[in-house]
């Protein structure tokens, strides 16, 4: 789980990552398909600048399929090799060695033209906490690799794991900290569970989620909570509209305290939990359109 990052942690993580990157041919950058931009730390562009990069949108099972396709298109237009997978079930992951191999083709050809035989492609998985790095390593290794803490400094001997015929993967991932100077990015990271729950205000997150759901997934909300009416929102919903919706959901789910008042803490927790477990549906919180 996410820890709080201090400047010392960050400096150490960066140093360790730079050392690891020297050993590899391809960086596998893992992001959360529900927030493909907000779950990146742009520092990776600096750290991995001179290496080919495979961008993997993980947790595709939790995200909105149409938007995942849009995101893949968006990243491909930017020149990335981008693909969606589900590390938990393994869907899509068997192709990772081939995608990596494609990225080393030019280097391999150059070596071979000089009469050298290229060795296996060496890869490293990098991402912020909770994006599924350990799950993917275990999946590719076909066994459980001990998880190191999300704490730079907690290291152990690193080993190469053979994956398929062409790839070797470092068994410890590169861990970047989540970057959330922009408050909305912070809300998205918190909603998806990338920031420790103790550090977040559940009501803030629930209000944020409701705003997104009202605007982008009103039918999913209606279906999940048996609501007949969702206020039609043009742009940002007003506070009154949000409170109205909160009340309706709280009432439907029996989140009430004395005097029939809504228990906003419980309603918030319920909403966040149901978002995180796809009870409301497959939801993506940001779109490529919003970046234009
Ligand atoms: P990390 O190393 O990057 O920190 O992430 P980790 O692999 O620990 O994964 C974080 C959580 O995300 C885990 O759930 C893991 O099972 C889940 N996860 C990883 N990849 C996927 C995916 O593609 N789809 C889905 N639905 N979930 C995924 P957890 O609840 O923290 O642990 P557990 O229930 O697996 O024990």
Coordinates of C-alpha atoms and ligand atoms in Angstrom, one line a residue:
X1 CA 0.0 0.0 0.0
X2 CA 1.0 3.6 -0.5
X3 CA 3.2 5.2 2.0
X4 CA 3.8 8.9 2.6
X5 CA 6.7 10.1 0.5
X6 CA 9.3 12.4 2.0
X7 CA 12.0 14.3 0.0
X8 CA 14.6 11.8 1.2
X9 CA 12.5 8.9 -0.1
X10 CA 12.0 10.5 -3.4
X11 CA 15.7 11.3 -3.9
X12 CA 16.6 7.7 -3.0
X13 CA 13.9 6.2 -5.2
X14 CA 15.1 8.3 -8.1
X15 CA 18.8 7.3 -7.6
X16 CA 17.9 3.6 -7.4
X17 CA 15.8 3.8 -10.5
X18 CA 18.6 5.5 -12.5
X19 CA 20.9 2.6 -11.4
X20 CA 18.4 -0.1 -12.4
X21 CA 17.7 1.5 -15.7
X22 CA 21.3 1.2 -16.7
X23 CA 20.8 -2.6 -16.6
X24 CA 17.9 -2.8 -18.9
X25 CA 16.8 -2.4 -22.5
X26 CA 13.1 -1.5 -22.1
X27 CA 11.1 0.3 -19.5
X28 CA 7.6 -1.1 -18.9
X29 CA 5.7 1.8 -17.5
X30 CA 2.6 0.6 -15.7
X31 CA -0.4 3.0 -15.3
X32 CA -4.0 2.5 -14.0
X33 CA -6.4 2.4 -17.0
X34 CA -9.0 4.3 -15.0
X35 CA -6.6 7.3 -14.7
X36 CA -4.0 6.8 -17.3
X37 CA -2.5 10.3 -17.0
X38 CA -3.0 10.9 -13.3
X39 CA -1.3 7.6 -12.4
X40 CA 1.9 8.6 -14.2
X41 CA 4.7 10.5 -12.6
X42 CA 6.2 12.7 -15.4
X43 CA 9.6 12.2 -13.8
X44 CA 9.7 8.9 -15.7
X45 CA 10.3 10.9 -18.9
X46 CA 13.6 12.2 -17.3
X47 CA 14.6 8.9 -15.7
X48 CA 13.8 6.7 -18.8
X49 CA 14.6 9.2 -21.4
X50 CA 17.1 7.1 -23.4
X51 CA 15.3 3.8 -23.2
X52 CA 12.5 2.4 -25.4
X53 CA 9.3 2.4 -23.3
X54 CA 6.3 0.1 -23.3
X55 CA 3.2 1.7 -21.7
X56 CA 0.8 -0.7 -20.1
X57 CA -2.6 0.3 -19.0
X58 CA -3.3 -2.1 -16.2
X59 CA -6.6 -2.9 -14.5
X60 CA -8.4 -2.7 -17.8
X61 CA -11.1 -4.9 -16.3
X62 CA -12.0 -2.0 -14.0
X63 CA -12.0 0.7 -16.7
X64 CA -14.5 1.9 -19.3
X65 CA -13.5 -0.2 -22.5
X66 CA -14.4 2.6 -24.9
X67 CA -12.2 5.1 -23.1
X68 CA -9.4 2.6 -22.8
X69 CA -9.4 2.3 -26.6
X70 CA -9.4 6.1 -26.8
X71 CA -6.4 6.3 -24.4
X72 CA -4.5 3.7 -26.3
X73 CA -5.1 5.7 -29.5
X74 CA -4.0 8.9 -27.7
X75 CA -0.7 7.3 -26.5
X76 CA 0.0 5.7 -29.9
X77 CA -0.4 9.1 -31.5
X78 CA 2.3 10.3 -29.1
X79 CA 4.6 7.6 -30.3
X80 CA 4.2 5.1 -27.5
X81 CA 3.8 1.3 -27.8
X82 CA 0.7 1.3 -25.6
X83 CA -1.5 -1.7 -24.6
X84 CA -4.2 -2.6 -22.1
X85 CA -4.0 -5.6 -19.8
X86 CA -5.5 -7.2 -16.7
X87 CA -2.6 -8.4 -14.6
X88 CA -4.9 -10.0 -12.1
X89 CA -6.5 -12.4 -14.6
X90 CA -3.6 -12.4 -17.0
X91 CA -5.6 -11.1 -19.9
X92 CA -3.2 -9.5 -22.5
X93 CA -0.1 -10.2 -20.4
X94 CA 1.2 -13.1 -22.5
X95 CA 2.0 -10.6 -25.3
X96 CA 4.2 -8.4 -23.2
X97 CA 7.5 -10.2 -24.2
X98 CA 6.6 -9.7 -27.9
X99 CA 5.8 -6.0 -27.4
X100 CA 9.1 -5.6 -25.6
X101 CA 10.9 -7.6 -28.4
X102 CA 9.4 -5.2 -31.0
X103 CA 10.9 -2.3 -29.2
X104 CA 14.4 -3.8 -29.3
X105 CA 14.3 -4.7 -32.9
X106 CA 16.4 -1.8 -34.2
X107 CA 19.1 -2.4 -31.6
X108 CA 19.2 -6.1 -32.3
X109 CA 19.5 -5.6 -36.0
X110 CA 22.4 -3.2 -35.5
X111 CA 24.2 -5.8 -33.3
X112 CA 23.5 -8.6 -35.6
X113 CA 24.7 -6.6 -38.6
X114 CA 28.0 -6.4 -36.8
X115 CA 28.1 -10.1 -36.2
X116 CA 27.0 -10.1 -32.6
X117 CA 24.2 -12.2 -31.2
X118 CA 21.7 -10.1 -29.2
X119 CA 21.0 -11.4 -25.7
X120 CA 17.5 -11.5 -24.1
X121 CA 15.6 -8.3 -23.8
X122 CA 16.0 -6.9 -20.3
X123 CA 13.0 -5.1 -18.9
X124 CA 12.0 -3.3 -15.7
X125 CA 8.5 -2.5 -14.5
X126 CA 8.0 1.0 -13.2
X127 CA 5.0 2.7 -11.7
X128 CA 3.4 4.4 -8.7
X129 CA 2.2 2.3 -5.7
X130 CA -0.9 0.1 -6.3
X131 CA -0.9 0.1 -10.1
X132 CA -0.3 -3.6 -10.1
X133 CA 3.5 -3.9 -10.4
X134 CA 3.8 -6.9 -8.1
X135 CA 0.8 -8.6 -9.6
X136 CA 2.2 -8.2 -13.1
X137 CA 5.7 -9.5 -12.0
X138 CA 4.1 -12.5 -10.4
X139 CA 1.9 -13.1 -13.4
X140 CA 4.9 -13.0 -15.8
X141 CA 7.1 -15.0 -13.5
X142 CA 4.2 -17.6 -13.1
X143 CA 5.0 -17.7 -9.4
X144 CA 4.8 -15.5 -6.4
X145 CA 7.8 -13.2 -6.0
X146 CA 8.1 -11.7 -2.5
X147 CA 6.8 -8.2 -2.5
X148 CA 9.2 -5.5 -1.3
X149 CA 7.8 -2.6 0.6
X150 CA 6.7 0.5 -1.3
X151 CA 9.7 2.1 0.3
X152 CA 12.9 2.9 -1.5
X153 CA 15.7 1.6 0.6
X154 CA 13.9 -1.7 1.2
X155 CA 16.0 -3.7 -1.2
X156 CA 17.1 -7.2 -1.6
X157 CA 19.2 -9.0 -4.1
X158 CA 17.8 -8.5 -7.5
X159 CA 17.2 -11.3 -9.9
X160 CA 16.3 -11.7 -13.5
X161 CA 13.2 -13.7 -14.2
X162 CA 13.0 -15.4 -17.6
X163 CA 9.7 -14.7 -19.3
X164 CA 9.1 -16.6 -22.5
X165 CA 12.0 -17.1 -24.9
X166 CA 13.0 -13.5 -25.4
X167 CA 12.6 -11.5 -22.2
X168 CA 14.2 -11.2 -18.8
X169 CA 12.5 -9.2 -16.2
X170 CA 14.0 -7.6 -13.1
X171 CA 12.1 -9.1 -10.1
X172 CA 11.9 -5.8 -8.2
X173 CA 9.9 -3.0 -9.7
X174 CA 10.9 0.6 -9.9
X175 CA 8.6 2.5 -7.5
X176 CA 7.7 6.1 -8.3
X177 CA 5.7 8.3 -6.0
X178 CA 2.3 9.6 -7.0
X179 CA 2.5 13.2 -8.1
X180 CA -0.5 15.3 -7.1
X181 CA 0.2 18.9 -6.9
X182 CA -3.0 19.4 -8.9
X183 CA -5.9 18.8 -6.4
X184 CA -8.0 17.0 -9.0
X185 CA -5.2 14.5 -9.7
X186 CA -5.0 13.9 -5.9
X187 CA -8.8 13.2 -5.9
X188 CA -8.5 10.7 -8.7
X189 CA -5.5 8.9 -7.1
X190 CA -7.4 8.8 -3.8
X191 CA -10.6 7.5 -5.4
X192 CA -8.7 4.6 -7.1
X193 CA -6.8 3.7 -3.9
X194 CA -3.4 4.9 -4.9
X195 CA -3.1 7.1 -1.8
X196 CA -3.3 5.6 1.6
X197 CA -6.9 5.9 2.9
X198 CA -5.8 7.4 6.2
X199 CA -4.5 10.4 4.3
X200 CA -7.7 11.3 2.5
X201 CA -11.0 12.8 3.3
X202 CA -13.7 10.4 2.2
X203 CA -16.3 13.1 1.8
X204 CA -14.1 15.1 -0.6
X205 CA -13.5 12.0 -2.7
X206 CA -17.2 11.0 -2.7
X207 CA -18.2 14.4 -3.8
X208 CA -15.7 14.3 -6.5
X209 CA -16.8 10.8 -7.6
X210 CA -20.5 11.9 -7.6
X211 CA -19.6 14.9 -9.8
X212 CA -17.9 12.7 -12.4
X213 CA -20.6 10.1 -12.3
X214 CA -23.4 12.6 -12.7
X215 CA -21.7 14.1 -15.7
X216 CA -20.4 11.0 -17.4
X217 CA -22.2 7.9 -16.1
X218 CA -25.7 9.0 -14.9
X219 CA -27.3 5.8 -16.0
X220 CA -24.8 3.7 -14.0
X221 CA -25.7 5.7 -10.9
X222 CA -29.4 5.4 -11.6
X223 CA -29.2 1.6 -12.0
X224 CA -27.0 1.0 -9.0
X225 CA -28.9 3.1 -6.5
X226 CA -32.4 2.7 -8.0
X227 CA -32.8 6.4 -8.6
X228 CA -35.5 7.6 -10.8
X229 CA -34.0 10.9 -11.5
X230 CA -30.6 12.4 -11.7
X231 CA -30.4 16.1 -12.0
X232 CA -29.4 17.0 -15.6
X233 CA -26.1 18.7 -15.2
X234 CA -24.7 21.2 -17.6
X235 CA -21.1 21.5 -16.6
X236 CA -20.4 21.5 -12.9
X237 CA -23.3 20.4 -10.7
X238 CA -24.2 22.9 -7.9
X239 CA -23.6 22.0 -4.3
X240 CA -27.4 21.7 -3.9
X241 CA -27.6 19.1 -6.7
X242 CA -24.8 17.1 -5.1
X243 CA -26.3 17.1 -1.7
X244 CA -29.7 16.1 -3.2
X245 CA -28.0 13.1 -4.8
X246 CA -26.0 12.2 -1.7
X247 CA -29.3 12.3 0.3
X248 CA -31.1 10.1 -2.2
X249 CA -28.2 7.5 -2.2
X250 CA -27.8 7.6 1.6
X251 CA -31.6 7.1 2.1
X252 CA -31.8 4.2 -0.4
X253 CA -28.9 2.5 1.4
X254 CA -30.1 3.2 4.9
X255 CA -27.1 5.4 5.7
X256 CA -29.1 7.5 8.2
X257 CA -28.5 8.7 11.7
X258 CA -30.9 10.0 14.3
X259 CA -33.8 12.1 13.1
X260 CA -33.6 10.7 9.6
X261 CA -30.5 12.7 8.8
X262 CA -28.1 11.3 6.2
X263 CA -24.9 9.8 7.5
X264 CA -22.5 11.4 5.0
X265 CA -19.5 9.6 6.2
X266 CA -21.1 6.2 5.7
X267 CA -22.6 7.2 2.4
X268 CA -19.2 8.4 1.2
X269 CA -17.5 5.2 2.2
X270 CA -20.1 3.2 0.5
X271 CA -19.8 5.1 -2.7
X272 CA -16.0 4.9 -2.8
X273 CA -16.1 1.2 -2.0
X274 CA -18.6 0.5 -4.7
X275 CA -16.6 2.5 -7.2
X276 CA -13.5 0.6 -6.3
X277 CA -15.1 -2.8 -6.7
X278 CA -16.9 -1.9 -10.0
X279 CA -20.4 -2.2 -8.4
X280 CA -21.3 1.0 -10.1
X281 CA -19.7 -0.2 -13.3
X282 CA -16.5 0.0 -15.3
X283 CA -15.6 3.7 -14.9
X284 CA -12.7 5.8 -16.2
X285 CA -12.2 9.1 -14.5
X286 CA -10.4 11.0 -17.2
X287 CA -10.6 11.2 -21.0
X288 CA -8.1 12.2 -23.7
X289 CA -10.5 14.8 -24.8
X290 CA -10.0 16.7 -21.5
X291 CA -6.3 17.0 -22.3
X292 CA -6.9 18.9 -25.6
Ligands
LIG1 P1 1.9 -2.5 -6.7 O1 2.9 -3.6 -6.7 O2 2.0 -1.6 -7.9 O3 1.8 -1.7 -5.5 O4 0.4 -3.1 -6.9 P2 -0.1 -4.6 -6.5 O5 0.4 -5.6 -7.5 O6 0.1 -4.9 -5.1 O7 -1.6 -4.4 -6.8 C1 -2.5 -3.6 -6.1 C2 -3.9 -4.1 -6.0 O8 -4.4 -4.1 -7.4 C3 -4.0 -5.5 -5.6 O9 -5.2 -5.7 -4.9 C4 -4.1 -6.3 -6.9 O10 -4.7 -7.6 -6.7 C5 -4.9 -5.4 -7.7 N1 -4.7 -5.5 -9.1 C6 -3.5 -5.5 -9.8 N2 -3.7 -5.6 -11.1 C7 -5.0 -5.7 -11.3 C8 -5.9 -5.8 -12.5 O11 -5.4 -5.8 -13.6 N3 -7.2 -5.8 -12.2 C9 -7.7 -5.8 -11.0 N4 -9.1 -5.8 -10.9 N5 -7.0 -5.7 -9.9 C10 -5.7 -5.6 -10.1 P3 -5.4 -5.7 -3.3 O12 -6.8 -5.6 -3.0 O13 -4.5 -4.6 -2.8 O14 -4.8 -7.0 -2.9 P4 -5.3 -8.5 -3.2 O15 -6.8 -8.4 -3.0 O16 -5.0 -8.9 -4.6 O17 -4.6 -9.2 -2.2

